[in-house]
Coordinates of C-alpha atoms in Angstrom, one line a residue:
X1 CA 4.3 12.5 -32.9
X2 CA 3.9 13.6 -29.3
X3 CA 0.6 13.1 -27.5
X4 CA -1.5 16.3 -27.5
X5 CA -1.8 17.9 -24.1
X6 CA -5.2 17.8 -22.5
X7 CA -7.1 21.1 -23.1
X8 CA -7.2 22.1 -19.4
X9 CA -3.6 21.3 -18.7
X10 CA -1.1 24.1 -18.5
X11 CA 2.6 24.5 -17.9
X12 CA 3.9 27.1 -15.5
X13 CA 7.5 28.2 -15.4
X14 CA 8.7 28.6 -11.8
X15 CA 11.5 30.9 -10.6
X16 CA 14.8 29.2 -11.5
X17 CA 13.4 27.6 -14.7
X18 CA 11.6 24.5 -13.3
X19 CA 8.2 23.7 -14.8
X20 CA 5.0 22.9 -12.9
X21 CA 2.1 21.2 -14.8
X22 CA -1.4 21.7 -13.6
X23 CA -5.0 21.3 -14.7
X24 CA -7.7 23.8 -13.9
X25 CA -11.4 24.2 -14.3
X26 CA -14.1 26.4 -13.0
X27 CA -14.0 30.2 -12.3
X28 CA -10.4 31.5 -12.1
X29 CA -11.8 34.8 -10.6
X30 CA -13.4 33.0 -7.6
X31 CA -11.8 33.4 -4.2
X32 CA -12.7 29.8 -3.5
X33 CA -9.8 27.7 -4.7
X34 CA -9.9 23.9 -4.4
X35 CA -6.5 22.2 -4.9
X36 CA -6.2 18.5 -5.2
X37 CA -3.0 16.5 -5.2
X38 CA -2.8 13.1 -7.0
X39 CA -1.3 9.9 -5.8
X40 CA 1.5 7.7 -7.2
X41 CA 1.2 7.0 -10.9
X42 CA -1.0 10.1 -11.4
X43 CA -1.0 13.5 -12.9
X44 CA -3.0 16.6 -12.3
X45 CA -6.2 16.0 -14.3
X46 CA -9.8 17.2 -14.1
X47 CA -12.4 15.1 -15.9
X48 CA -15.5 16.5 -14.2
X49 CA -16.4 18.8 -11.3
X50 CA -18.6 18.0 -8.4
X51 CA -22.0 19.8 -8.5
X52 CA -21.2 21.7 -5.2
X53 CA -18.3 23.4 -6.9
X54 CA -20.3 24.3 -10.0
X55 CA -23.0 25.7 -7.7
X56 CA -20.5 27.7 -5.7
X57 CA -18.6 28.9 -8.9
X58 CA -15.3 27.7 -7.4
X59 CA -11.9 27.4 -9.1
X60 CA -10.4 23.9 -9.2
X61 CA -6.7 23.3 -9.6
X62 CA -4.9 19.9 -9.8
X63 CA -1.1 20.3 -9.9
X64 CA 1.1 17.5 -11.2
X65 CA 3.5 16.7 -8.4
X66 CA 7.3 17.2 -9.0
X67 CA 8.9 14.6 -11.1
X68 CA 5.7 13.2 -12.5
X69 CA 4.2 13.9 -15.9
X70 CA 5.3 17.2 -17.3
X71 CA 6.4 18.7 -13.9
X72 CA 10.1 19.1 -13.2
X73 CA 11.6 17.2 -10.4
X74 CA 12.7 18.9 -7.2
X75 CA 16.3 20.2 -7.6
X76 CA 18.9 18.1 -5.8
X77 CA 19.9 20.9 -3.5
X78 CA 16.3 21.7 -2.4
X79 CA 14.2 20.3 0.4
X80 CA 11.0 18.7 -0.8
X81 CA 8.8 20.7 1.6
X82 CA 10.5 24.0 0.8
X83 CA 10.1 23.4 -3.0
X84 CA 6.4 22.7 -2.4
X85 CA 5.8 25.9 -0.5
X86 CA 7.4 28.0 -3.2
X87 CA 5.9 26.1 -6.2
X88 CA 2.3 26.2 -4.8
X89 CA 2.6 29.8 -3.8
X90 CA 3.8 30.7 -7.3
X91 CA 1.0 28.7 -8.9
X92 CA -1.8 30.2 -6.8
X93 CA -0.5 33.8 -7.0
X94 CA 0.0 33.6 -10.7
X95 CA -3.7 32.9 -11.1
X96 CA -5.0 34.7 -8.0
X97 CA -2.7 37.7 -7.5
X98 CA -5.1 39.3 -5.0
X99 CA -5.0 36.8 -2.1
X100 CA -6.7 38.9 0.5
X101 CA -10.1 37.1 0.3
X102 CA -8.6 33.7 -0.8
X103 CA -10.2 30.6 0.7
X104 CA -8.0 27.6 0.0
X105 CA -9.4 24.1 0.2
X106 CA -6.7 21.4 0.2
X107 CA -7.3 17.8 -0.7
X108 CA -5.2 14.8 -1.7
X109 CA -5.5 11.1 -2.4
X110 CA -3.1 8.4 -1.3
X111 CA 0.5 9.8 -1.8
X112 CA -1.1 13.2 -2.5
X113 CA -2.2 13.3 1.1
X114 CA 1.5 13.7 2.1
X115 CA 1.7 16.9 0.1
X116 CA -1.6 18.1 1.4
X117 CA -0.6 17.6 5.0
X118 CA 2.8 19.2 4.5
X119 CA 1.1 22.4 3.2
X120 CA -1.7 22.2 5.9
X121 CA 0.9 22.1 8.7
X122 CA 3.4 24.5 7.2
X123 CA 4.7 27.4 9.3
X124 CA 3.1 30.6 8.1
X125 CA 6.4 32.4 7.9
X126 CA 7.5 29.8 5.3
X127 CA 4.1 29.3 3.6
X128 CA 2.0 32.5 4.2
X129 CA -0.9 31.3 2.1
X130 CA -1.4 28.7 4.8
X131 CA -3.4 31.4 6.6
X132 CA -6.0 31.1 3.9
X133 CA -6.5 27.4 4.3
X134 CA -10.2 26.7 5.0
X135 CA -10.1 22.9 5.3
X136 CA -8.3 19.7 4.4
X137 CA -9.7 16.6 2.8
X138 CA -7.7 13.3 2.9
X139 CA -8.6 10.3 0.9
X140 CA -6.9 7.0 1.7
X141 CA -4.3 8.9 3.6
X142 CA -0.7 8.2 4.7
X143 CA 0.5 9.2 8.1
X144 CA 3.9 10.8 8.8
X145 CA 6.4 8.0 9.8
X146 CA 8.5 10.4 12.0
X147 CA 5.4 11.0 14.2
X148 CA 3.5 7.8 13.8
X149 CA 5.5 5.2 15.7
X150 CA 3.5 2.3 14.3
X151 CA 3.7 3.6 10.7
X152 CA 5.6 0.6 9.4
X153 CA 3.2 -1.9 11.1
X154 CA 0.4 -0.5 8.9
X155 CA 2.2 -1.5 5.7
X156 CA 2.3 -4.6 3.5
X157 CA 5.8 -6.1 3.1
X158 CA 6.3 -4.5 -0.4
X159 CA 5.3 -1.1 0.9
X160 CA 7.3 -1.5 4.0
X161 CA 10.4 -2.1 1.9
X162 CA 9.5 0.9 -0.4
X163 CA 8.6 3.6 2.2
X164 CA 9.1 2.1 5.6
X165 CA 12.3 1.9 7.7
X166 CA 14.4 0.2 4.9
X167 CA 13.9 3.3 2.7
X168 CA 16.3 5.2 5.1
X169 CA 19.0 2.6 5.1
X170 CA 19.1 0.6 1.8
X171 CA 21.8 2.3 -0.3
X172 CA 21.6 3.7 -3.8
X173 CA 17.8 3.8 -3.7
X174 CA 17.9 0.1 -4.7
X175 CA 14.3 -0.7 -3.6
X176 CA 12.9 2.1 -5.8
X177 CA 15.1 1.0 -8.7
X178 CA 13.8 -2.6 -8.3
X179 CA 10.2 -1.3 -8.3
X180 CA 10.8 0.7 -11.4
X181 CA 12.3 -2.4 -13.2
X182 CA 9.3 -4.5 -12.1
X183 CA 6.6 -2.0 -13.1
X184 CA 8.0 -0.3 -16.2
X185 CA 6.7 -2.8 -18.7
X186 CA 3.3 -2.6 -17.1
X187 CA 2.8 1.1 -17.8
X188 CA 4.9 1.8 -20.9
X189 CA 1.9 2.0 -23.2
X190 CA -1.7 3.0 -22.6
X191 CA -2.8 -0.5 -23.3
X192 CA -0.4 -1.9 -20.7
X193 CA -1.5 0.8 -18.2
X194 CA -5.2 -0.2 -18.7
X195 CA -4.3 -3.8 -17.8
X196 CA -2.4 -2.6 -14.8
X197 CA -5.2 -0.5 -13.5
X198 CA -7.9 -3.1 -14.2
X199 CA -5.9 -5.7 -12.2
X200 CA -5.1 -3.3 -9.4
X201 CA -8.4 -1.5 -8.9
X202 CA -11.3 -3.2 -10.7
X203 CA -11.0 -7.0 -10.8
X204 CA -10.9 -7.4 -7.1
X205 CA -14.0 -5.3 -6.4
X206 CA -16.8 -6.8 -4.3
X207 CA -20.3 -7.0 -5.7
X208 CA -21.2 -3.9 -3.7
X209 CA -18.3 -2.0 -5.1
X210 CA -19.3 -3.0 -8.6
X211 CA -22.8 -1.8 -8.1
X212 CA -21.5 1.5 -6.8
X213 CA -19.3 1.8 -9.8
X214 CA -22.2 1.1 -12.2
X215 CA -24.3 3.7 -10.4
X216 CA -21.5 6.3 -10.7
X217 CA -21.0 5.6 -14.4
X218 CA -24.7 5.9 -15.1
X219 CA -24.9 9.2 -13.2
X220 CA -21.9 10.6 -15.0
X221 CA -22.6 9.2 -18.4
X222 CA -19.4 7.2 -18.5
X223 CA -19.4 4.4 -21.1
X224 CA -18.2 0.9 -20.0
X225 CA -14.5 0.7 -20.0
X226 CA -13.9 4.4 -20.0
X227 CA -13.5 4.5 -16.2
X228 CA -10.4 2.2 -16.7
X229 CA -9.1 4.2 -19.7
X230 CA -9.4 7.5 -17.7
X231 CA -7.2 6.2 -14.9
X232 CA -4.8 4.4 -17.2
X233 CA -4.2 7.6 -19.2
X234 CA -3.0 9.3 -16.0
X235 CA -0.8 6.3 -15.1
X236 CA 0.8 6.3 -18.6
X237 CA 1.4 10.0 -18.7
X238 CA 2.8 10.1 -15.2
X239 CA 5.9 8.2 -16.2
X240 CA 6.0 8.7 -19.9
X241 CA 8.8 11.3 -19.7
X242 CA 10.6 10.3 -16.5
X243 CA 10.4 8.1 -13.5
X244 CA 11.9 10.7 -11.2
X245 CA 8.7 11.2 -9.2
X246 CA 8.5 7.5 -8.5
X247 CA 12.2 7.2 -7.6
X248 CA 11.8 9.9 -5.0
X249 CA 8.8 8.4 -3.2
X250 CA 10.8 6.7 -0.5
X251 CA 12.8 9.8 0.3
X252 CA 9.7 12.0 0.4
X253 CA 8.0 9.7 2.9
X254 CA 11.2 9.7 5.1
X255 CA 11.9 13.5 4.7
X256 CA 10.2 14.7 7.9
X257 CA 7.4 16.5 6.0
X258 CA 8.8 19.9 7.0
X259 CA 8.4 19.1 10.7
X260 CA 4.7 18.3 10.4
X261 CA 3.3 16.5 13.4
X262 CA -0.5 16.3 13.6
X263 CA -0.8 16.3 17.4
X264 CA 1.5 19.3 17.7
X265 CA -0.4 21.7 15.4
X266 CA -1.5 24.9 17.1
X267 CA -5.1 26.3 17.0
X268 CA -4.4 28.4 13.9
X269 CA -3.4 25.2 12.1
X270 CA -6.5 23.3 13.2
X271 CA -8.9 24.0 10.3
X272 CA -11.6 21.3 9.6
X273 CA -10.3 18.0 8.3
X274 CA -12.3 15.2 6.7
X275 CA -10.5 11.9 6.5
X276 CA -12.1 9.3 4.2
X277 CA -11.0 5.7 4.5
X278 CA -12.4 2.4 3.2
X279 CA -12.8 -0.9 5.1
X280 CA -10.9 -3.0 2.6
X281 CA -7.9 -0.7 2.1
X282 CA -6.4 -1.7 5.5
X283 CA -3.1 0.1 5.2
X284 CA -4.5 3.6 4.8
X285 CA -7.5 2.6 7.1
X286 CA -5.1 2.2 10.0
X287 CA -3.1 5.3 9.2
X288 CA -6.3 7.3 8.6
X289 CA -7.7 6.3 12.0
X290 CA -4.4 7.3 13.6
X291 CA -4.6 10.7 11.9
X292 CA -8.2 11.1 13.1
X293 CA -7.0 10.5 16.7
X294 CA -4.2 13.1 16.4
X295 CA -5.6 16.0 14.4
X296 CA -7.6 18.3 16.7
X297 CA -10.5 19.1 14.3
X298 CA -10.8 15.9 12.3
X299 CA -13.8 13.7 11.3
X300 CA -13.2 10.2 9.9
X301 CA -15.7 9.0 7.3
X302 CA -15.8 5.3 6.4
X303 CA -16.7 3.9 3.0
X304 CA -17.1 0.3 1.8
X305 CA -14.7 -1.1 -0.7
X306 CA -11.0 -0.8 -1.6
X307 CA -8.5 1.8 -2.6
X308 CA -10.5 3.6 -5.3
X309 CA -14.0 3.1 -3.8
X310 CA -14.3 6.7 -2.8
X311 CA -14.2 7.7 -6.4
X312 CA -17.7 6.4 -6.9
X313 CA -19.1 8.7 -4.2
X314 CA -16.9 11.7 -4.6
X315 CA -19.8 14.1 -5.2
X316 CA -21.2 13.3 -1.8
X317 CA -17.7 13.4 -0.2
X318 CA -17.0 16.9 -1.6
X319 CA -20.4 18.0 -0.4
X320 CA -19.8 16.6 3.1
X321 CA -16.4 18.3 3.2
X322 CA -17.6 21.7 2.1
X323 CA -20.6 21.6 4.5
X324 CA -18.3 20.8 7.4
X325 CA -15.9 23.6 6.5
X326 CA -18.8 26.1 6.1
X327 CA -20.2 25.2 9.5
X328 CA -16.9 26.1 11.2
X329 CA -16.1 29.1 9.1
X330 CA -15.6 32.4 11.1
X331 CA -18.4 34.9 10.8
X332 CA -17.8 37.8 8.5

């Protein structure tokens, strides 16, 4: 028997027959649309909404990226960035057909920051909804390798092989195939995924991170162990049907991101950006600092801890982000 779909997850048929899965919460009639893009081994999922969005009556949408979970992969004859422009446009306009007063807040975590940056820097003639972007939030971000000359120097050896220079030259996508072979048995059941997430994100936490985690669980009413189960559920569902999303990670990183180059964005594309990096996640820390030096309207915020530490203070991060965007919003 197939697992039941989460109550707030929906499947949208795109032109051409592809399917885009997404989760949503909040007020679908609101002109304030917050769109968050997940990382590797993730799906679009909304467990809870930050108080600032409840107060503002915003609409929250988390798409599942192409090739992950229930979302169709990008067709072989389509460029990744072009498919994104079309899929996200269709998703937003299917829910918000009147886009005149739309305010779009883009956000992403880890690999999802690639997608968020592609949309943020998209030419308006190819992604007209880009004119409605109010701000960009990047959590543990990746920088574009075609623009960041020291990109590969920011990576561990495994990630260098996966998404660095070798990704362009190793034939038959062998590195991704090897990665799939090594990881498949770690995420093929929810129980295995829990062990994977616990080892990756929780067993290496410092005492300060553990304290922050406990405060977050107490504030949100999360029972011990449920924080691991929530993340593990997304990991399991992300590759339950197909590994196509994982297999395309190297090519997406090396795809040119639709020509996006942070330093070359014009004033119209320089909406407020908040970059959140953590001191112990040194790969994305280096790339986040580089992005902060290149984007014209960016602020870098530092948090203690590792790759998932921002999760424990997300309510404050969202509030910080929205406050910065509001402060720079044009007068009515």
